[in-house]
Every structure is written in structure tokens, then in C-alpha cells.
PDB file of C-alpha atoms in Angstrom:
ATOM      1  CA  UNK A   1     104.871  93.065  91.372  1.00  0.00           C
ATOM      2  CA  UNK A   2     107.460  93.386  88.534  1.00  0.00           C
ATOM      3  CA  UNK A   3     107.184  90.612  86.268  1.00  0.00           C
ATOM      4  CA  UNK A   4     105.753  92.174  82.808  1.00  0.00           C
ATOM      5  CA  UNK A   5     105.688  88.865  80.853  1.00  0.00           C
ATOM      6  CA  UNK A   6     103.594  86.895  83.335  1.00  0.00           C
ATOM      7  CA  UNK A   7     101.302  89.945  83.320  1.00  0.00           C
ATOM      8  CA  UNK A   8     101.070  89.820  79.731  1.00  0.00           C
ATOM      9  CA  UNK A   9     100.105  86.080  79.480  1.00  0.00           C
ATOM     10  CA  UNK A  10      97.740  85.890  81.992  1.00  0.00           C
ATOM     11  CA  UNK A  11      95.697  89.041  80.721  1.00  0.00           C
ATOM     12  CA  UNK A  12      96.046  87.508  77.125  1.00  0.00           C
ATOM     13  CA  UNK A  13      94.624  84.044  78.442  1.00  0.00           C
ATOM     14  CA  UNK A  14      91.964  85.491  80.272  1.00  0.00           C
ATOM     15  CA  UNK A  15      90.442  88.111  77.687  1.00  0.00           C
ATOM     16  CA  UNK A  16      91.369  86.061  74.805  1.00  0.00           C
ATOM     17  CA  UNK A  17      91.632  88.469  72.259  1.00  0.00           C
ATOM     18  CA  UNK A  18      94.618  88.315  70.499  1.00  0.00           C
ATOM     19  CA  UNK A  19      93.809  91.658  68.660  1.00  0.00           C
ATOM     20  CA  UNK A  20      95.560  93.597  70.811  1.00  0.00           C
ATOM     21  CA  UNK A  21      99.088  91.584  71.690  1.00  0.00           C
ATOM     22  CA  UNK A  22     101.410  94.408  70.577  1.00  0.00           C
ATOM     23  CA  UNK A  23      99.461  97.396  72.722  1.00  0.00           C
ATOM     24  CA  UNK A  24      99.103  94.696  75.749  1.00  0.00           C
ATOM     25  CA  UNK A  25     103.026  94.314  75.487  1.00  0.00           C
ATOM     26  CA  UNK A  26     104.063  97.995  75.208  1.00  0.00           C
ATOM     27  CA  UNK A  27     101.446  98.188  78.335  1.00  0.00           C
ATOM     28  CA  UNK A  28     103.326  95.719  80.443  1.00  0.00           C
ATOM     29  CA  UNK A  29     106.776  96.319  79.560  1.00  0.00           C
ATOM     30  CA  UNK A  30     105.612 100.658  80.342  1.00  0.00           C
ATOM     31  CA  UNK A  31     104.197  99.648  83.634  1.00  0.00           C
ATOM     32  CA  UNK A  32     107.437  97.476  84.603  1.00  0.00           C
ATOM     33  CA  UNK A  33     109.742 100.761  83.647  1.00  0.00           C
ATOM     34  CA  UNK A  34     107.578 102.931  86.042  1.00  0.00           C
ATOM     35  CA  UNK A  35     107.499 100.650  88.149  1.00  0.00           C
ATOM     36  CA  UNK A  36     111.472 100.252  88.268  1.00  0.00           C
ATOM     37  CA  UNK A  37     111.904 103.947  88.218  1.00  0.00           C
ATOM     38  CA  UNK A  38     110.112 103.820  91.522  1.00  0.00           C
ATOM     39  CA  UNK A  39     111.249 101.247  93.294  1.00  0.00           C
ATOM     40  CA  UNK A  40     114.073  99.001  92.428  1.00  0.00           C
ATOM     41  CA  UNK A  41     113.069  96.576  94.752  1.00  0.00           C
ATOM     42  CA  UNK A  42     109.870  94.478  93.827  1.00  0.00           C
ATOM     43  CA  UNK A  43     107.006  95.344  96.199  1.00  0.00           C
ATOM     44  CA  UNK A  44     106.498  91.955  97.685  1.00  0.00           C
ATOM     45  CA  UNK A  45     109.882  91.860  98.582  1.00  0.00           C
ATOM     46  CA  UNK A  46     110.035  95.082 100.103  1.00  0.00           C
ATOM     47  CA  UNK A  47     107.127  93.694 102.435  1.00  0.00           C
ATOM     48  CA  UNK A  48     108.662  90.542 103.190  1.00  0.00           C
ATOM     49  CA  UNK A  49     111.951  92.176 104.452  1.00  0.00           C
ATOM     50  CA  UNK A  50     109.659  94.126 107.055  1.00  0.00           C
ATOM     51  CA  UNK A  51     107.467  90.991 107.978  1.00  0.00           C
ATOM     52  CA  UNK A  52     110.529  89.259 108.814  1.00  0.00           C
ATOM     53  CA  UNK A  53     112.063  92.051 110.711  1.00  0.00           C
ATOM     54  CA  UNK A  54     108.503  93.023 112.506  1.00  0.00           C
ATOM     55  CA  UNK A  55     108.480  88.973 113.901  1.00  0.00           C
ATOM     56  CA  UNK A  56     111.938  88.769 114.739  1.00  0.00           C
ATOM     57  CA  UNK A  57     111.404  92.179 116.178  1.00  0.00           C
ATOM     58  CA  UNK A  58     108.297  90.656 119.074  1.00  0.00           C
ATOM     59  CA  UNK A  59     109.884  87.355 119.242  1.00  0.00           C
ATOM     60  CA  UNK A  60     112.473  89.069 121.182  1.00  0.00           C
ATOM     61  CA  UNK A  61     110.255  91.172 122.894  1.00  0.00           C
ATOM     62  CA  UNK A  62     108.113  88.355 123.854  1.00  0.00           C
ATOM     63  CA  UNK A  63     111.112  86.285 125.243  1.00  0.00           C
ATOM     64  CA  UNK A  64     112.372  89.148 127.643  1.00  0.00           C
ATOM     65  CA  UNK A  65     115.905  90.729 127.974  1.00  0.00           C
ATOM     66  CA  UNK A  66     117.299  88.083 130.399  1.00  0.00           C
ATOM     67  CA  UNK A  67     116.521  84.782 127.948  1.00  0.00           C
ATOM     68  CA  UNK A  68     118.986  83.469 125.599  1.00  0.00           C
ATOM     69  CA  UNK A  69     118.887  84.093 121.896  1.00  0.00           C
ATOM     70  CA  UNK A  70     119.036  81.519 119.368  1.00  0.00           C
TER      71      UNK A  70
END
């Protein structure tokens, strides 16, 4: 997941310590730039994309070479 500001206020609302807001930033915004560096594409959308093409994939499998696709 790449989205360092929603990581940053949900781990600020649940410790509630406000002591440490700078460090929790450089934190988040260190794990998003590793993160980028590697993969550009955000991880949930990199499984979606094979999901999709893993059911479209055995849908046609399922409905045989002779049926019409749609």
C-alpha cells in the first residue's frame, strides 16, 4: 500500500502520542520512497490486475472453445 499520509494518521490516532509526529512522518514518507523504488505500481493494484486476468482467464476455460464470447 502506498499512501504515507493515511499511514501517518491512523498510527497517530491510534497510539496517541503526539511526541513523536516529525519521526512518524520522516517514517512514512521513507517507507513510501522504498516502496516506490520497488514497485511503481501500488501492491493492491498489482494483485487486482492478476485477479481479474486469473477469472477472465477460467471463465473462458469453463465455457469451452466452441461457445460465444461476450
Amino acid at each position: 500500500v502506498q499512501a504515507p499520509m493515511t499511514a501517518f494518521v491512523i498510527i497517530l490516532e491510534m497510539t496517541g502520542n503526539h511526541d513523536n509526529v516529525i519521526a512518524l512522518m520522516l517514517a512514512s514518507m521513507l517507507g513510501y520512497g522504498t516502496a516506490r523504488m520497488i514497485s511503481h505500481e501500488p501492491l493492491y493494484h498489482a494483485l487486482s490486475r492478476v485477479f481479474i486476468a486469473e477469472a477472465i482467464r477460467r471463465r473462458r476455460a469453463e465455457a469451452g472453445p466452441g461457445s460465444a464470447q461476450g
